[in-house]
Phi, psi and omega in degrees: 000329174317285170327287189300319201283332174285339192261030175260309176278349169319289204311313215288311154343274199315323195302303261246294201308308173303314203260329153328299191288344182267021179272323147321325191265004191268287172321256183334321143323292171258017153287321170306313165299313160330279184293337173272341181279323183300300193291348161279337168298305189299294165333317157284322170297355181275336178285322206276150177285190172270356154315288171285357199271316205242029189218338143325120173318144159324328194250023204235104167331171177210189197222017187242036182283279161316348158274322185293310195318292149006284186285349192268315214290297193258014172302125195006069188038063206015057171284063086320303190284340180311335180293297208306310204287296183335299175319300198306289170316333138307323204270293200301318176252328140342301168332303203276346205246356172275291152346288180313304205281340175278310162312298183309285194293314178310285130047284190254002151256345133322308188254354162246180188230100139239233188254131175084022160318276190343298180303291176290344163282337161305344194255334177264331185279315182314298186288328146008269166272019134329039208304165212275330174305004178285317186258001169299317165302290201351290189319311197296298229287333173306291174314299177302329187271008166227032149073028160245345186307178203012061172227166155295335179313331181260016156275265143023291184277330167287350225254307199295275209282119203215113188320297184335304200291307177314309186282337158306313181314309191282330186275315160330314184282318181301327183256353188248339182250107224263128146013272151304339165307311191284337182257030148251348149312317189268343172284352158259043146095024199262112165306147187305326195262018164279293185309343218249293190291311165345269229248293171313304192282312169343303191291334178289339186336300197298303147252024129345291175268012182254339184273292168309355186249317186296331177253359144299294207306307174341295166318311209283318182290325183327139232231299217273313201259343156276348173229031130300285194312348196239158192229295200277138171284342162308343197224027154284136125349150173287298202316301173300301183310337139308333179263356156314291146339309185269341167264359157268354178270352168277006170214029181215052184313355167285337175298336167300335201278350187287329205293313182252038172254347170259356156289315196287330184288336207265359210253007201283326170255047140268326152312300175315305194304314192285343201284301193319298198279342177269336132355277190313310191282335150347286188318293192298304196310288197290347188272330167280350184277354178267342172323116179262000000 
């Protein structure tokens, strides 16, 4: 009677245990739905002409994808893509130049010891937590007093330094880059900014590139800070330059089907980057955890 009554209370265990895991995959599921339904909405709404946009079911395909296209094409002689190319230049190179300068400081507050480390990584976890709408007027009153404001520099320069990335950097560097390595790179004759570009950023790649991607995407979504900075509209960003778009569209309602056939364009090359890029950072992240 034993025997059977323990593999009784097993069974009832596993049951429990199966209907217990599916409520996290339950969560998730309609966490998934959550976040997939707005973009399948832009993605249908984007087919319909303005005829259909607003007489049509929401989820019912439409037959004006290419006419929206079109018209966003020839809207004031296609400053749309001018917006889209802005976004790319700012993202991109905002990106490479966050990414550089969170290696140089992670780097060297990870892998050197001098006075006052402490402090200043206390002072970057403090900017952290810092939201970026805090420091946007400063940035603008700054920026206007040397005479950048409505320039790219003033996309750009609030852009390089990104508190996060440096503090991602630094614990990335303290565990990926070994000690011993660099001195034996300096007893054969290895300059510090050798041992650093050589040796150091290869081993960091990964988060690197977890720093560049985290800070496109930032750049790329960012709101608040082009449209404190920026004035002339040749030099908006796609974010602004959509709600420009959407604020002309309460008294142009034709201006809706633009509004949203340029959300579906702006979101393609955030995909396309993560598809590209994600390959590598796979790659690098498991090639560094086996590293011994």
């Amino acid at each position: 009677m034993t025997p059977l009554t323990l593999t009784a209370d097993a069974t009832g265990r596993t049951t429990r245990a199966r209907r217990t895991a599916w409520v996290p995959t339950l969560v998730l599921l309609l966490g998934t739905l959550y976040c997939l339904i707005p973009i399948a909405w832009v993605v249908i709404a984007a087919t319909k002409d303005r005829s259909e946009l607003f007489s049509t079911f929401s989820f019912a395909p439409g037959t004006g994808f290419l006419d929206n296209l079109g018209d966003l094409t020839d809207y004031r002689d296609g400053i749309y893509w001018q917006w889209m190319a802005n976004s790319v230049f700012y993202a991109g190179v905002g990106a490479l130049l966050s990414a550089a300068v969170s290696a140089a400081g992670g780097y060297a507050l990870g892998r050197y010891a001098f006075r006052g480390r402490e402090f200043i990584f206390k002072v970057i976890l403090a900017g952290v937590l810092v939201p970026s709408i805090v420091l946007a007027v400063p940035q603008y009153l700054l920026l206007s007093k040397m005479g950048m404001a409505d320039s790219y520099w003033s996309m750009l320069l609030p852009s390089i330094l990104s508190p996060y990335g440096v503090y991602l950097v630094r614990i990335y560097a303290a565990a990926s880059v070994p000690a011993e390595l660099m001195e034996a790179a300096r007893m054969d004759g290895a300059s510090e900014w050798r041992i650093f570009s050589r040796i150091a950023v290869p081993m960091m790649m990964p988060g690197l590139i977890t720093v560049f991607l985290f800070q496109f995407v930032a750049i790329w979504n960012n709101f608040l800070l082009p449209y404190v900075m920026l004035a002339d509209d040749t030099k908006f960003p796609i974010t602004l330059g959509l709600y420009t778009l959407l604020a002309q569209g309460a008294s142009q309602p034709a201006l809706y089907t633009l509004v949203i056939t340029g959300c579906l364009l702006a979101i393609v090359p955030l995909i396309a980057l993560f598809l590209v890029i994600q390959r590598f950072w796979s790659l690098d992240l498991l090639s560094g955890s086996i590293k011994s």
